Amino acid sequence: MKTIGVIGAGQMGSGIAQVAAVSGYSVLLYDAFPGVAAKALSRIQAGLEKQVDKGRMTLAACDAAVAAITVADTLEQAAQAELVVEAAIEKAELKKELFAALDKAAGPDTILASNTSSISLTEIASATGRADKVIGMHFFNPAPVMKLVEVIKGYSTSQDTIDAIMAVVEKMGKISVLALDKAGFIVNRALDPMLNEAIFMLEEGVGTVEDIDNAMKYGCNHPMGPLALTDLIGLDVILAVMEVLYREYGDSKYRPAPLLRKMVRAGKLGKKTGEGFYKY
């Protein structure tokens, strides 16, 4: 495998593109919104140049990684890779539409992967004629820094596809874990209900934002408090995952906190909007 296509050039997509390029892959980066992929490439270059300035990367390696990324003009162009990783927003219908289009545009042996953090890979694969070659590659934010990639096996994902993706993850210098296609997979099924519970506690007045975060940081040795982490991830992302968990499992323990819904409706999504539980 030599070329990886990345669909979506937002924070996650650009991070995945950077990881792939630094690892020696050629990258085809595409975004449906004009100009977004080109801006993402500029951000990637600026970020890598900072690594050079700090002595963490050679200038030659930086230049090679930037040169390895091509901005694709069309989805069809990006689909010419041997592996295509979709990093669009967490909406099942959108992802199914993308995978249906990729299925038509890609070669018969191309593996189609989704960076989804909660949506069923089996459902996504149902929009294609290659369910055996559809798999989850859940990178964590920021992708160039975080070591884990959850590899998610859909109902029909073949062992050959799993083996190929595990090899890609290893070449990227990441740690892989294999999860079955259950809502939330491993990390989000354990993590997001904890973040949601912290929001419930804040709403009930159990503690202040700072007290709740400090309790978990210094009582459980977490590097970041749950409310600060929610701000980093994005309140809209947490709400989307909790809604999937609630819908899929039908268990009230997964119901989203009312305060979480209110803040998302108010546009207070965390760091990316300048305000969530903290102001930035």
Short mmCIF file of C-alpha atoms in Angstrom, two decimals:
data_model
loop_
_atom_site.label_atom_id
_atom_site.label_comp_id
_atom_site.label_asym_id
_atom_site.label_seq_id
_atom_site.Cartn_x
_atom_site.Cartn_y
_atom_site.Cartn_z
CA MET A 1 0.00 0.00 0.00
CA LYS A 2 1.51 3.30 -1.12
CA THR A 3 -1.29 5.86 -1.38
CA ILE A 4 -3.94 6.90 1.13
CA GLY A 5 -6.89 9.11 0.28
CA VAL A 6 -8.36 11.27 3.04
CA ILE A 7 -11.90 12.59 2.68
CA GLY A 8 -12.49 15.67 4.82
CA ALA A 9 -9.77 18.22 5.55
CA GLY A 10 -10.97 19.47 8.92
CA GLN A 11 -9.08 18.99 12.16
CA MET A 12 -9.23 15.19 12.10
CA GLY A 13 -8.77 14.75 8.36
CA SER A 14 -5.77 17.06 8.16
CA GLY A 15 -4.25 15.32 11.17
CA ILE A 16 -4.68 11.90 9.56
CA ALA A 17 -3.19 13.22 6.31
CA GLN A 18 -0.17 14.52 8.21
CA VAL A 19 0.36 11.22 10.01
CA ALA A 20 0.14 9.30 6.73
CA ALA A 21 2.53 11.63 4.91
CA VAL A 22 5.11 11.62 7.70
CA SER A 23 4.92 7.80 7.70
CA GLY A 24 5.94 7.62 4.04
CA TYR A 25 2.59 7.34 2.28
CA SER A 26 1.48 9.48 -0.64
CA VAL A 27 -1.71 11.28 0.36
CA LEU A 28 -4.66 12.52 -1.68
CA LEU A 29 -6.50 15.06 0.48
CA TYR A 30 -10.03 16.07 -0.51
CA ASP A 31 -12.73 18.27 0.99
CA ALA A 32 -16.12 19.02 -0.52
CA PHE A 33 -15.78 22.72 0.35
CA PRO A 34 -13.51 24.59 -2.09
CA GLY A 35 -10.24 25.81 -0.65
CA VAL A 36 -10.49 23.87 2.61
CA ALA A 37 -7.99 21.16 1.63
CA ALA A 38 -5.46 23.72 0.37
CA LYS A 39 -5.71 25.65 3.67
CA ALA A 40 -5.31 22.37 5.56
CA LEU A 41 -2.10 21.63 3.66
CA SER A 42 -0.76 25.06 4.61
CA ARG A 43 -1.55 24.34 8.28
CA ILE A 44 0.15 20.96 8.05
CA GLN A 45 3.27 22.58 6.57
CA ALA A 46 3.32 25.26 9.27
CA GLY A 47 2.94 22.62 11.98
CA LEU A 48 5.75 20.47 10.60
CA GLU A 49 8.04 23.48 10.25
CA LYS A 50 7.52 24.14 13.96
CA GLN A 51 8.66 20.58 14.61
CA VAL A 52 11.80 21.33 12.60
CA ASP A 53 12.42 24.50 14.64
CA LYS A 54 12.14 22.47 17.85
CA GLY A 55 14.59 19.86 16.59
CA ARG A 56 11.99 17.09 16.48
CA MET A 57 12.14 16.64 12.70
CA THR A 58 14.71 17.26 10.00
CA LEU A 59 14.01 19.82 7.29
CA ALA A 60 14.34 17.08 4.68
CA ALA A 61 11.68 14.96 6.41
CA CYS A 62 9.39 17.99 6.67
CA ASP A 63 9.76 18.82 2.98
CA ALA A 64 9.20 15.19 1.99
CA ALA A 65 5.99 14.96 4.05
CA VAL A 66 4.56 18.17 2.60
CA ALA A 67 5.48 17.06 -0.94
CA ALA A 68 3.72 13.74 -0.34
CA ILE A 69 0.33 15.45 0.08
CA THR A 70 -1.65 16.30 -3.03
CA VAL A 71 -4.84 18.32 -2.84
CA ALA A 72 -7.42 16.33 -4.80
CA ASP A 73 -9.90 18.34 -6.85
CA THR A 74 -12.61 15.68 -6.79
CA LEU A 75 -13.80 12.79 -4.66
CA GLU A 76 -13.10 10.51 -7.62
CA GLN A 77 -9.45 11.59 -7.67
CA ALA A 78 -9.05 10.87 -3.95
CA ALA A 79 -10.69 7.47 -4.45
CA GLN A 80 -7.80 6.30 -6.63
CA ALA A 81 -5.80 5.44 -3.50
CA GLU A 82 -5.40 1.88 -2.19
CA LEU A 83 -6.92 2.98 1.12
CA VAL A 84 -9.43 5.80 1.56
CA VAL A 85 -10.09 7.17 5.07
CA GLU A 86 -13.29 9.19 5.51
CA ALA A 87 -13.15 11.92 8.17
CA ALA A 88 -16.44 13.75 7.63
CA ILE A 89 -18.85 14.91 10.32
CA GLU A 90 -20.68 12.36 12.48
CA LYS A 91 -23.86 11.94 10.45
CA ALA A 92 -24.77 8.44 9.34
CA GLU A 93 -26.62 9.44 6.18
CA LEU A 94 -23.76 11.66 5.01
CA LYS A 95 -21.24 8.90 5.58
CA LYS A 96 -23.39 6.39 3.71
CA GLU A 97 -23.69 8.78 0.77
CA LEU A 98 -19.92 9.25 0.74
CA PHE A 99 -19.23 5.52 0.90
CA ALA A 100 -21.71 4.83 -1.89
CA ALA A 101 -19.89 7.38 -4.05
CA LEU A 102 -16.46 6.04 -3.06
CA ASP A 103 -17.58 2.49 -3.82
CA LYS A 104 -18.37 3.52 -7.40
CA ALA A 105 -15.23 5.60 -7.87
CA ALA A 106 -12.61 3.36 -6.25
CA GLY A 107 -10.88 0.33 -7.69
CA PRO A 108 -12.22 -3.11 -6.69
CA ASP A 109 -9.39 -3.76 -4.22
CA THR A 110 -9.50 -0.38 -2.46
CA ILE A 111 -10.21 -0.50 1.28
CA LEU A 112 -12.70 2.08 2.56
CA ALA A 113 -12.21 3.16 6.16
CA SER A 114 -14.18 5.52 8.37
CA ASN A 115 -12.84 7.63 11.21
CA THR A 116 -16.27 7.51 12.87
CA SER A 117 -16.23 7.56 16.65
CA SER A 118 -19.64 5.95 17.16
CA ILE A 119 -21.61 5.17 13.98
CA SER A 120 -22.07 1.53 12.98
CA LEU A 121 -19.53 0.35 10.40
CA THR A 122 -21.99 -2.33 9.35
CA GLU A 123 -24.54 0.38 8.53
CA ILE A 124 -21.96 2.41 6.61
CA ALA A 125 -20.82 -0.69 4.71
CA SER A 126 -24.40 -1.43 3.66
CA ALA A 127 -24.18 1.51 1.24
CA THR A 128 -21.40 -0.26 -0.69
CA GLY A 129 -20.90 -3.44 -2.66
CA ARG A 130 -17.68 -4.24 -0.80
CA ALA A 131 -18.69 -4.71 2.83
CA ASP A 132 -15.71 -7.02 3.32
CA LYS A 133 -13.39 -4.08 2.57
CA VAL A 134 -15.09 -1.53 4.86
CA ILE A 135 -13.50 -0.97 8.26
CA GLY A 136 -13.20 1.60 11.03
CA MET A 137 -9.99 3.54 11.69
CA HIS A 138 -10.81 5.75 14.67
CA PHE A 139 -7.94 8.18 15.23
CA PHE A 140 -7.95 10.41 18.29
CA ASN A 141 -7.55 14.17 18.42
CA PRO A 142 -4.94 15.46 17.73
CA ALA A 143 -4.09 12.61 15.37
CA PRO A 144 -0.37 13.43 15.04
CA VAL A 145 0.05 13.25 18.84
CA MET A 146 -2.37 10.60 20.11
CA LYS A 147 -0.98 7.07 19.83
CA LEU A 148 -4.17 5.03 19.60
CA VAL A 149 -6.15 3.94 16.56
CA GLU A 150 -9.27 1.89 17.22
CA VAL A 151 -9.74 -0.58 14.38
CA ILE A 152 -13.41 -1.54 14.12
CA LYS A 153 -14.59 -4.74 12.50
CA GLY A 154 -17.97 -4.51 10.79
CA TYR A 155 -20.25 -7.50 10.40
CA SER A 156 -18.70 -8.47 7.03
CA THR A 157 -15.17 -7.04 7.35
CA SER A 158 -12.68 -9.66 6.17
CA GLN A 159 -9.59 -10.76 8.06
CA ASP A 160 -7.47 -9.67 5.08
CA THR A 161 -8.83 -6.14 5.46
CA ILE A 162 -8.15 -6.16 9.21
CA ASP A 163 -4.59 -7.39 8.65
CA ALA A 164 -3.93 -4.72 6.02
CA ILE A 165 -5.15 -1.93 8.29
CA MET A 166 -3.23 -3.23 11.28
CA ALA A 167 -0.09 -3.06 9.12
CA VAL A 168 -0.87 0.55 8.14
CA VAL A 169 -1.40 1.53 11.78
CA GLU A 170 1.91 -0.08 12.73
CA LYS A 171 3.75 1.75 9.93
CA MET A 172 2.23 5.00 11.21
CA GLY A 173 3.82 4.31 14.59
CA LYS A 174 0.45 4.02 16.30
CA ILE A 175 -0.99 1.48 18.74
CA SER A 176 -4.00 -0.45 17.47
CA VAL A 177 -6.85 -2.11 19.33
CA LEU A 178 -9.49 -4.20 17.58
CA ALA A 179 -13.11 -3.57 18.52
CA LEU A 180 -16.35 -5.15 17.38
CA ASP A 181 -18.99 -2.94 15.78
CA LYS A 182 -20.84 -2.00 18.97
CA ALA A 183 -21.94 1.60 19.47
CA GLY A 184 -19.13 3.69 20.97
CA PHE A 185 -16.61 0.89 20.37
CA ILE A 186 -14.15 0.75 23.31
CA VAL A 187 -12.96 4.24 24.19
CA ASN A 188 -16.10 6.30 23.68
CA ARG A 189 -18.36 3.73 25.29
CA ALA A 190 -16.32 4.08 28.47
CA LEU A 191 -15.22 7.72 28.20
CA ASP A 192 -18.23 9.67 26.93
CA PRO A 193 -20.69 8.53 29.63
CA MET A 194 -18.11 9.73 32.18
CA LEU A 195 -17.93 13.14 30.49
CA ASN A 196 -21.72 13.24 30.29
CA GLU A 197 -21.98 12.39 34.01
CA ALA A 198 -19.62 15.25 34.85
CA ILE A 199 -22.02 17.59 33.02
CA PHE A 200 -24.94 16.15 35.03
CA MET A 201 -22.98 16.86 38.23
CA LEU A 202 -22.32 20.43 37.16
CA GLU A 203 -26.00 20.91 36.33
CA GLU A 204 -27.02 19.52 39.74
CA GLY A 205 -24.58 21.80 41.57
CA VAL A 206 -22.51 18.94 42.94
CA GLY A 207 -19.37 20.95 42.18
CA THR A 208 -18.08 23.85 40.14
CA VAL A 209 -16.39 23.37 36.78
CA GLU A 210 -12.99 23.73 38.42
CA ASP A 211 -13.83 21.45 41.36
CA ILE A 212 -15.14 18.65 39.14
CA ASP A 213 -12.10 18.85 36.88
CA ASN A 214 -9.63 19.05 39.77
CA ALA A 215 -11.31 16.11 41.51
CA MET A 216 -10.70 13.87 38.51
CA LYS A 217 -7.24 15.25 37.77
CA TYR A 218 -5.87 14.85 41.27
CA GLY A 219 -8.10 12.07 42.56
CA CYS A 220 -7.85 9.78 39.53
CA ASN A 221 -4.60 11.09 38.04
CA HIS A 222 -6.32 12.10 34.79
CA PRO A 223 -4.16 14.49 32.72
CA MET A 224 -7.19 16.69 32.04
CA GLY A 225 -10.51 17.19 33.80
CA PRO A 226 -13.68 15.84 32.11
CA LEU A 227 -15.18 19.27 31.41
CA ALA A 228 -11.95 20.62 29.93
CA LEU A 229 -11.70 17.45 27.84
CA THR A 230 -15.28 17.92 26.63
CA ASP A 231 -14.34 21.46 25.54
CA LEU A 232 -11.34 20.07 23.65
CA ILE A 233 -13.32 17.35 21.89
CA GLY A 234 -16.33 19.58 21.20
CA LEU A 235 -19.67 19.55 23.01
CA ASP A 236 -21.46 18.82 19.74
CA VAL A 237 -19.30 15.74 19.21
CA ILE A 238 -20.01 14.44 22.71
CA LEU A 239 -23.74 15.04 22.23
CA ALA A 240 -23.71 13.18 18.91
CA VAL A 241 -21.97 10.17 20.47
CA MET A 242 -24.28 10.10 23.50
CA GLU A 243 -27.32 10.20 21.22
CA VAL A 244 -25.97 7.22 19.29
CA LEU A 245 -25.30 5.28 22.51
CA TYR A 246 -28.76 6.12 23.87
CA ARG A 247 -30.46 5.12 20.63
CA GLU A 248 -28.48 1.92 20.08
CA TYR A 249 -28.58 0.52 23.62
CA GLY A 250 -31.89 2.00 24.81
CA ASP A 251 -30.45 2.39 28.30
CA SER A 252 -31.19 5.57 30.27
CA LYS A 253 -27.63 5.66 31.59
CA TYR A 254 -26.65 6.96 28.15
CA ARG A 255 -29.17 9.82 28.00
CA PRO A 256 -27.44 13.13 27.18
CA ALA A 257 -27.37 15.69 29.99
CA PRO A 258 -29.91 18.50 29.40
CA LEU A 259 -27.17 21.09 30.00
CA LEU A 260 -25.13 19.51 27.20
CA ARG A 261 -28.04 19.93 24.79
CA LYS A 262 -28.63 23.53 25.87
CA MET A 263 -25.00 24.51 25.41
CA VAL A 264 -24.86 22.95 21.95
CA ARG A 265 -28.02 24.83 20.97
CA ALA A 266 -26.43 28.02 22.26
CA GLY A 267 -23.36 27.44 20.10
CA LYS A 268 -21.03 27.02 23.07
CA LEU A 269 -19.15 24.05 21.66
CA GLY A 270 -15.84 24.41 23.48
CA LYS A 271 -12.43 25.50 22.23
CA LYS A 272 -13.43 25.66 18.58
CA THR A 273 -16.02 28.36 19.30
CA GLY A 274 -14.07 30.12 22.04
CA GLU A 275 -16.40 29.09 24.85
CA GLY A 276 -17.71 25.93 26.45
CA PHE A 277 -17.31 25.17 30.13
CA TYR A 278 -14.30 27.49 29.99
CA LYS A 279 -13.61 30.61 27.91
CA TYR A 280 -10.72 30.59 25.45
#
